[in-house]
Short mmCIF file of C-alpha atoms and ligand atoms in Angstrom, two decimals:
data_model
loop_
_atom_site.label_atom_id
_atom_site.label_comp_id
_atom_site.label_asym_id
_atom_site.label_seq_id
_atom_site.Cartn_x
_atom_site.Cartn_y
_atom_site.Cartn_z
CA MET A 1 97.78 119.32 89.58
CA ALA A 2 98.05 119.55 92.96
CA ILE A 3 95.96 120.04 96.84
CA LEU A 4 96.42 122.70 98.50
CA ILE A 5 96.52 122.65 102.35
CA THR A 6 96.09 125.68 104.06
CA GLY A 7 97.22 125.69 107.17
CA GLY A 8 99.81 123.05 106.36
CA SER A 9 102.48 123.42 109.30
CA GLY A 10 100.05 123.08 111.95
CA PHE A 11 99.19 120.28 114.12
CA ILE A 12 96.61 118.89 112.01
CA GLY A 13 98.01 120.45 108.75
CA ALA A 14 101.25 118.44 109.48
CA HIS A 15 99.86 115.35 109.92
CA THR A 16 97.52 115.51 106.96
CA SER A 17 100.27 116.63 104.48
CA VAL A 18 102.29 113.57 106.11
CA GLU A 19 99.40 111.46 104.64
CA MET A 20 98.32 113.11 101.72
CA LEU A 21 102.11 112.71 100.36
CA ASN A 22 102.08 109.37 101.56
CA ALA A 23 99.05 108.73 99.34
CA GLY A 24 100.84 110.19 96.48
CA TYR A 25 99.48 113.42 96.16
CA ASP A 26 101.56 116.65 95.18
CA ILE A 27 100.75 118.92 97.66
CA VAL A 28 101.25 122.73 98.01
CA LEU A 29 101.04 124.59 101.93
CA PHE A 30 100.78 127.84 103.23
CA ASP A 31 100.65 129.38 106.72
CA ASN A 32 101.36 132.41 108.30
CA PHE A 33 103.03 130.52 111.49
CA SER A 34 100.50 132.04 113.80
CA ASN A 35 100.61 128.82 115.73
CA SER A 36 103.39 126.72 114.23
CA GLN A 37 107.02 126.76 113.27
CA PRO A 38 109.12 126.57 109.87
CA GLU A 39 111.00 123.69 111.32
CA VAL A 40 107.23 121.82 110.95
CA LEU A 41 107.92 121.67 107.23
CA ARG A 42 111.52 120.46 107.16
CA ARG A 43 110.06 117.27 109.48
CA ILE A 44 107.14 116.50 107.11
CA TYR A 45 109.77 116.12 104.27
CA GLU A 46 112.31 114.41 106.72
CA VAL A 47 109.35 111.68 107.61
CA THR A 48 108.17 111.34 104.07
CA ASN A 49 111.39 111.76 102.16
CA LYS A 50 108.77 113.77 99.26
CA SER A 51 109.10 117.90 98.61
CA PHE A 52 105.81 120.25 98.20
CA ARG A 53 105.55 123.76 97.68
CA PHE A 54 105.31 125.87 100.55
CA TYR A 55 104.38 129.80 101.11
CA GLU A 56 104.31 131.69 104.20
CA LEU A 57 101.23 133.94 103.84
CA ASP A 58 97.82 134.86 105.87
CA MET A 59 94.91 133.81 104.06
CA ARG A 60 93.67 137.42 104.29
CA ASP A 61 96.30 138.80 101.93
CA LYS A 62 94.26 138.58 98.55
CA GLN A 63 97.61 139.53 96.54
CA LEU A 64 99.99 136.55 98.23
CA LEU A 65 97.00 134.36 98.11
CA GLU A 66 96.41 134.86 94.32
CA LYS A 67 100.29 133.71 94.09
CA VAL A 68 99.54 130.24 95.04
CA PHE A 69 96.65 129.60 92.61
CA SER A 70 98.47 131.43 89.60
CA GLU A 71 101.67 129.67 90.08
CA ASN A 72 100.34 126.50 90.89
CA SER A 73 97.63 123.89 89.24
CA ILE A 74 95.26 123.57 92.62
CA ASP A 75 92.58 120.71 92.01
CA ALA A 76 90.78 121.13 95.63
CA VAL A 77 91.94 122.89 98.68
CA ILE A 78 91.64 121.17 102.38
CA HIS A 79 91.23 124.06 104.59
CA LEU A 80 92.85 123.78 107.72
CA ALA A 81 93.84 127.54 108.44
CA GLY A 82 92.15 128.91 111.43
CA LEU A 83 92.50 130.10 115.20
CA LYS A 84 90.82 127.28 117.37
CA ALA A 85 91.08 128.04 120.95
CA VAL A 86 87.71 128.18 122.67
CA GLY A 87 89.02 130.26 125.56
CA GLU A 88 90.82 132.97 123.69
CA SER A 89 87.75 133.29 121.37
CA ILE A 90 85.65 134.15 124.17
CA HIS A 91 87.94 136.84 125.11
CA LEU A 92 88.75 137.91 121.31
CA PRO A 93 85.52 137.02 119.54
CA LEU A 94 86.33 139.73 116.36
CA LYS A 95 89.94 138.31 115.97
CA TYR A 96 88.19 134.94 115.50
CA TYR A 97 85.44 136.23 113.13
CA ASP A 98 87.84 138.42 111.23
CA ASN A 99 90.55 135.55 110.79
CA ASN A 100 88.32 132.38 110.18
CA ILE A 101 85.34 133.81 108.57
CA ASN A 102 86.87 136.96 106.46
CA GLY A 103 89.95 134.32 105.76
CA THR A 104 87.91 131.47 104.73
CA VAL A 105 85.68 134.01 102.38
CA THR A 106 88.62 135.48 100.83
CA LEU A 107 90.01 132.01 100.08
CA ILE A 108 86.79 130.83 98.65
CA GLU A 109 86.42 133.87 96.21
CA MET A 110 90.03 132.82 95.04
CA MET A 111 88.98 129.45 94.58
CA LYS A 112 85.84 130.80 92.27
CA LYS A 113 87.95 133.10 90.48
CA TYR A 114 90.36 129.78 89.66
CA GLU A 115 87.41 127.52 89.01
CA VAL A 116 88.39 125.37 92.13
CA LYS A 117 85.25 124.46 93.64
CA LYS A 118 86.31 121.06 95.45
CA LEU A 119 86.92 121.64 99.16
CA VAL A 120 87.55 119.88 102.33
CA PHE A 121 86.75 121.93 105.36
CA SER A 122 88.34 121.66 109.19
CA SER A 123 85.11 121.97 111.06
CA SER A 124 84.69 120.76 114.58
CA ALA A 125 82.33 118.68 116.94
CA THR A 126 81.79 122.37 118.80
CA VAL A 127 79.11 122.81 115.98
CA TYR A 128 76.82 120.33 117.93
CA GLY A 129 76.99 122.71 121.13
CA LEU A 130 75.62 121.60 124.33
CA GLN A 131 74.23 118.61 123.03
CA THR A 132 72.47 116.11 125.46
CA GLN A 133 72.09 112.96 123.10
CA VAL A 134 75.30 110.99 122.54
CA PRO A 135 76.40 109.55 120.65
CA ILE A 136 76.27 112.47 117.99
CA SER A 137 75.18 112.05 114.37
CA GLU A 138 75.54 114.90 111.81
CA ASP A 139 72.02 115.18 111.87
CA ASN A 140 72.05 116.22 115.39
CA LEU A 141 71.03 120.10 116.20
CA LEU A 142 73.85 122.44 115.47
CA GLU A 143 74.20 125.24 117.94
CA ALA A 144 77.33 126.81 118.74
CA THR A 145 78.26 128.45 122.40
CA ASN A 146 81.04 130.36 121.53
CA PRO A 147 82.82 132.68 119.16
CA TYR A 148 85.23 129.72 118.03
CA GLY A 149 82.34 127.12 117.75
CA ARG A 150 80.15 129.72 115.93
CA SER A 151 83.00 130.82 113.36
CA LYS A 152 83.25 127.07 112.69
CA LEU A 153 79.09 127.01 112.18
CA MET A 154 79.05 130.41 110.30
CA ILE A 155 81.74 129.01 107.44
CA GLU A 156 79.30 125.81 107.55
CA GLU A 157 76.33 127.78 106.59
CA ILE A 158 78.46 130.02 103.86
CA LEU A 159 79.42 126.71 102.22
CA ARG A 160 75.95 125.48 102.10
CA ASP A 161 74.70 128.86 100.85
CA LEU A 162 77.75 128.47 98.29
CA TYR A 163 76.68 125.32 97.03
CA VAL A 164 72.60 126.86 96.53
CA SER A 165 74.34 129.49 94.37
CA ASP A 166 76.48 127.21 92.30
CA LYS A 167 75.87 123.50 92.17
CA GLU A 168 79.29 122.65 90.82
CA TRP A 169 80.81 122.52 94.23
CA SER A 170 81.89 119.66 96.09
CA ILE A 171 82.34 120.29 99.67
CA ILE A 172 82.95 118.01 102.74
CA PRO A 173 83.00 119.76 106.25
CA LEU A 174 85.01 117.17 108.50
CA ARG A 175 83.85 117.52 112.29
CA TYR A 176 86.54 117.11 114.15
CA PHE A 177 85.93 115.35 117.85
CA ASN A 178 88.95 115.59 119.92
CA PRO A 179 92.43 115.17 118.35
CA VAL A 180 95.43 113.94 120.26
CA GLY A 181 98.30 111.85 119.74
CA ALA A 182 101.14 112.51 117.28
CA HIS A 183 102.92 110.91 114.46
CA GLN A 184 104.53 107.52 115.39
CA SER A 185 107.89 109.01 114.44
CA GLY A 186 108.04 111.13 117.55
CA ARG A 187 109.14 113.93 115.13
CA LEU A 188 105.88 115.79 114.45
CA GLY A 189 103.37 116.49 117.45
CA GLU A 190 100.94 119.28 119.37
CA TYR A 191 103.24 121.96 120.95
CA PRO A 192 100.73 124.42 121.83
CA ASN A 193 101.87 128.07 122.53
CA GLY A 194 102.10 129.02 126.21
CA THR A 195 99.83 126.77 128.46
CA PRO A 196 97.95 124.03 126.78
CA ASN A 197 94.03 124.56 126.67
CA ASN A 198 93.44 121.05 125.90
CA LEU A 199 93.54 118.07 128.05
CA THR A 200 96.51 115.72 126.47
CA PRO A 201 99.41 118.16 125.79
CA PHE A 202 98.88 119.46 129.45
CA ILE A 203 98.84 115.85 131.30
CA THR A 204 102.06 115.05 129.04
CA GLN A 205 103.84 118.33 130.20
CA VAL A 206 102.92 117.50 133.73
CA ALA A 207 104.14 114.12 133.44
CA ALA A 208 107.41 115.29 131.55
CA GLY A 209 107.69 117.59 134.98
CA LYS A 210 107.42 121.08 132.94
CA LEU A 211 104.41 121.60 134.65
CA ARG A 212 103.27 121.15 138.26
CA GLU A 213 99.97 119.26 138.38
CA MET A 214 96.65 118.96 136.23
CA ASN A 215 93.43 121.02 137.11
CA ILE A 216 90.30 118.65 136.53
CA TYR A 217 87.47 120.96 135.46
CA GLY A 218 84.76 119.53 137.55
CA ASN A 219 84.27 115.63 138.90
CA ASN A 220 80.27 116.25 139.59
CA TYR A 221 79.07 115.69 136.11
CA PRO A 222 76.91 112.64 135.50
CA THR A 223 79.31 110.19 134.39
CA PRO A 224 80.91 106.91 135.85
CA ASP A 225 83.60 108.72 137.57
CA GLY A 226 81.92 112.48 137.90
CA THR A 227 84.76 113.79 135.34
CA GLY A 228 84.21 114.73 131.44
CA ILE A 229 83.99 112.27 128.77
CA ARG A 230 84.98 112.84 125.29
CA ASP A 231 86.00 111.07 121.63
CA TYR A 232 89.67 111.16 121.81
CA LEU A 233 90.82 110.95 118.15
CA HIS A 234 94.47 109.82 116.85
CA VAL A 235 95.76 112.66 114.65
CA THR A 236 97.04 110.25 112.15
CA ASP A 237 93.74 108.76 111.95
CA LEU A 238 92.17 112.42 111.72
CA ALA A 239 94.65 112.69 109.00
CA LEU A 240 93.47 109.81 106.67
CA GLY A 241 90.02 111.25 107.27
CA HIS A 242 90.98 113.79 105.15
CA VAL A 243 92.87 111.78 102.31
CA LYS A 244 89.56 109.89 102.27
CA ALA A 245 87.23 113.15 102.06
CA ILE A 246 89.89 114.37 99.11
CA GLU A 247 89.18 110.89 97.53
CA LYS A 248 85.31 111.98 97.56
CA VAL A 249 85.36 115.46 96.44
CA MET A 250 87.60 114.30 93.76
CA SER A 251 85.39 111.91 92.37
CA GLY A 252 82.65 114.03 90.83
CA ALA A 253 80.23 113.95 93.69
CA THR A 254 79.08 117.33 94.28
CA GLY A 255 77.11 119.06 97.01
CA VAL A 256 77.63 119.84 101.00
CA ASN A 257 78.07 116.61 103.10
CA ALA A 258 79.46 116.76 106.73
CA TYR A 259 80.90 114.10 108.18
CA ASN A 260 82.17 113.27 112.06
CA LEU A 261 85.62 112.17 112.43
CA GLY A 262 85.69 110.37 115.94
CA THR A 263 85.95 106.47 117.31
CA GLY A 264 82.39 106.59 118.69
CA ARG A 265 84.51 105.89 122.00
CA GLY A 266 84.41 107.98 125.20
CA TYR A 267 86.91 108.27 127.67
CA SER A 268 86.67 110.37 131.06
CA VAL A 269 89.50 112.97 132.09
CA LEU A 270 90.35 110.15 135.17
CA GLU A 271 90.66 107.58 132.37
CA MET A 272 92.83 109.63 130.30
CA ILE A 273 95.22 110.64 133.24
CA HIS A 274 95.36 106.72 134.29
CA THR A 275 96.14 105.60 130.88
CA PHE A 276 99.32 108.04 130.87
CA GLU A 277 100.15 107.02 134.24
CA ARG A 278 100.38 103.37 133.16
CA ILE A 279 101.84 104.31 129.62
CA THR A 280 104.77 106.66 131.56
CA GLY A 281 105.14 104.94 134.85
CA LYS A 282 104.96 108.59 135.86
CA ILE A 283 102.54 109.47 138.71
CA ILE A 284 100.33 112.65 137.29
CA PRO A 285 99.50 114.95 140.56
CA TYR A 286 95.94 116.55 140.07
CA SER A 287 93.37 119.01 142.10
CA ILE A 288 89.66 118.79 141.41
CA VAL A 289 88.46 122.62 140.54
CA GLU A 290 85.48 124.38 139.58
CA ARG A 291 83.92 123.11 136.10
CA ARG A 292 85.12 125.05 132.99
CA PRO A 293 82.41 127.36 131.55
CA GLY A 294 81.12 125.89 128.30
CA ASP A 295 82.22 122.40 129.06
CA VAL A 296 79.64 119.54 128.22
CA ALA A 297 79.51 116.71 130.41
CA VAL A 298 79.68 113.91 127.72
CA CYS A 299 80.88 114.20 123.53
CA TYR A 300 81.26 111.47 121.54
CA ALA A 301 80.45 110.74 117.96
CA ASP A 302 78.46 108.16 116.11
CA PRO A 303 81.14 107.65 113.11
CA THR A 304 78.99 105.78 110.95
CA LYS A 305 78.49 108.04 107.93
CA ALA A 306 82.19 108.33 107.51
CA LYS A 307 82.54 104.42 107.61
CA VAL A 308 79.61 103.96 105.21
CA GLU A 309 79.94 107.02 102.81
CA LEU A 310 83.92 107.77 102.84
CA GLY A 311 85.32 104.22 103.84
CA TRP A 312 87.04 105.83 106.81
CA GLU A 313 87.34 104.81 110.34
CA ALA A 314 89.60 105.21 113.26
CA HIS A 315 92.09 102.58 114.13
CA LYS A 316 94.37 103.52 116.63
CA GLY A 317 93.20 103.38 120.01
CA ILE A 318 93.68 105.03 123.67
CA GLU A 319 96.70 103.51 124.45
CA GLU A 320 98.44 104.24 121.31
CA MET A 321 97.45 108.00 121.25
CA CYS A 322 99.15 108.06 124.92
CA ILE A 323 102.10 106.27 123.74
CA ASP A 324 102.68 108.35 121.06
CA ALA A 325 101.82 111.47 122.53
CA TRP A 326 104.33 110.80 125.08
CA ARG A 327 106.75 110.03 122.77
CA TRP A 328 106.37 113.35 121.15
CA GLN A 329 106.72 114.68 124.72
CA VAL A 330 109.98 112.79 125.59
CA ASN A 331 111.70 113.24 122.43
CA ASN A 332 110.64 117.13 122.02
CA PRO A 333 110.55 118.83 125.16
CA ASN A 334 110.93 122.40 124.07
CA GLY A 335 108.86 121.55 120.84
CA TYR A 336 110.22 122.23 117.22
CA GLU A 337 113.60 123.53 118.36
CA SER A 338 115.82 124.24 115.44
CA SER A 339 118.20 126.51 113.55
CA PHE A 340 116.37 125.88 110.30
CA GLU A 341 115.64 129.08 108.41
CA LEU A 342 112.98 129.36 105.75
CA GLU A 343 113.90 130.12 102.05
CA ARG A 344 111.54 131.84 100.25
CA SER A 345 112.04 129.31 97.28
CA TRP A 346 112.03 126.06 99.71
CA VAL A 347 110.96 123.42 97.65
C1 WQD B 1 88.62 117.61 127.23
C2 WQD B 1 88.42 117.27 128.68
C3 WQD B 1 87.77 119.31 129.88
C4 WQD B 1 92.09 120.62 130.14
C5 WQD B 1 87.96 121.65 122.70
C6 WQD B 1 87.24 122.51 121.50
C7 WQD B 1 87.13 121.70 120.22
C8 WQD B 1 88.59 121.30 119.98
C9 WQD B 1 89.37 120.11 120.79
C10 WQD B 1 89.37 122.40 118.17
C11 WQD B 1 87.17 118.26 129.21
C12 WQD B 1 88.83 118.36 130.43
C13 WQD B 1 90.80 119.95 129.81
C14 WQD B 1 92.33 120.70 131.33
C15 WQD B 1 90.43 119.21 132.27
N1 WQD B 1 89.46 122.20 119.63
N2 WQD B 1 89.78 119.16 130.66
N3 WQD B 1 91.53 120.03 132.36
O1 WQD B 1 87.09 121.24 125.69
O2 WQD B 1 86.66 118.93 124.51
O3 WQD B 1 87.27 120.34 123.11
O4 WQD B 1 89.50 120.97 121.87
O5 WQD B 1 89.26 122.24 117.57
O6 WQD B 1 86.78 122.32 119.24
O7 WQD B 1 86.27 122.59 122.16
O8 WQD B 1 89.03 119.67 124.76
O9 WQD B 1 91.40 118.88 125.77
O10 WQD B 1 90.21 121.21 126.43
O11 WQD B 1 89.00 119.15 126.92
O12 WQD B 1 89.97 118.81 132.92
O13 WQD B 1 93.39 121.16 131.61
O14 WQD B 1 89.54 117.54 129.85
O15 WQD B 1 86.88 119.78 130.93
O16 WQD B 1 86.29 117.42 129.82
P1 WQD B 1 87.51 119.70 124.51
P2 WQD B 1 89.86 119.60 126.03
#
């Protein structure tokens, strides 16, 4: 029996695969490498010394997807595969709806065919939209403000309708706040294609001299130092949240139960920059520019429900997030460089 992890070679996927292997699970991964590299698979093996099966495929390819289910006895699915850049989604909405929604529907139909009705879904705090009240709890109003966030919210609604149609399903959407950092080994981390959209990979590339300076998107927000506040969460803590969610869906509980994965503590952009300067001993030059459309002033989680019902809470603080992100940057200035060639039958 095994757990299927879709998008298993991505930033979240790789760290989740490591923690699932460390927890003793047999795992099967698939990925289309649209935002990751085959070298990640070798690194997962390197840091765990445990093998797993991998399939290179796009989840919309029904024929290849069926091979995964027919060749493996899948217990449950951790569904991470998806496009996730807010800005890109505004310019290419159909790409996001086709990949994220049609891809998920294809996956769920295959799960139904093979009687696999346990699902942990990678959702996002973006489903809370332009919230005012913080900390944000799971019963806050859901309202997406961009195609990426709408795709996540629509998938949550599809999953709720699926459960209404078949009460055997056990589904946990995990609403990520801001995943950052890297595996403590320095061998796995975030390596975005092109210029980073998110704050911390941008900061580390400025600190490493790959980029000239930071642009701070607005310092006139109603916050103590005027810059945006977010709930940054170490990617390893996030990965361990998936292990707890799998335990829950495997326990026999049915229904659709969403959980916030956040620390419950917010940090501003300037606090993050100053923390990185302290950690790295580098000066992070920045300019204050216009606010970024769609940004909210303050966003951080109420993580109580996950603590009470999943037995999960974040343990790594902001300093460890920055230290691990910096170690990854220093050890891998050009990301996952490797001559590793994926063999089709790689196990
Ligand atoms: C954080 C803060 C920016 C870059 C997004 C998605 C979310 C999730 C994480 C996928 C904000 C400021 C950033 C920069 C800056 N993605 N900033 N200069 O927007 O909170 O969340 O990424 O799951 O769904 O919405 O993250 O890292 O882009 O921004 O000043 O160059 O840093 O304004 O206040 P965000 P972020």
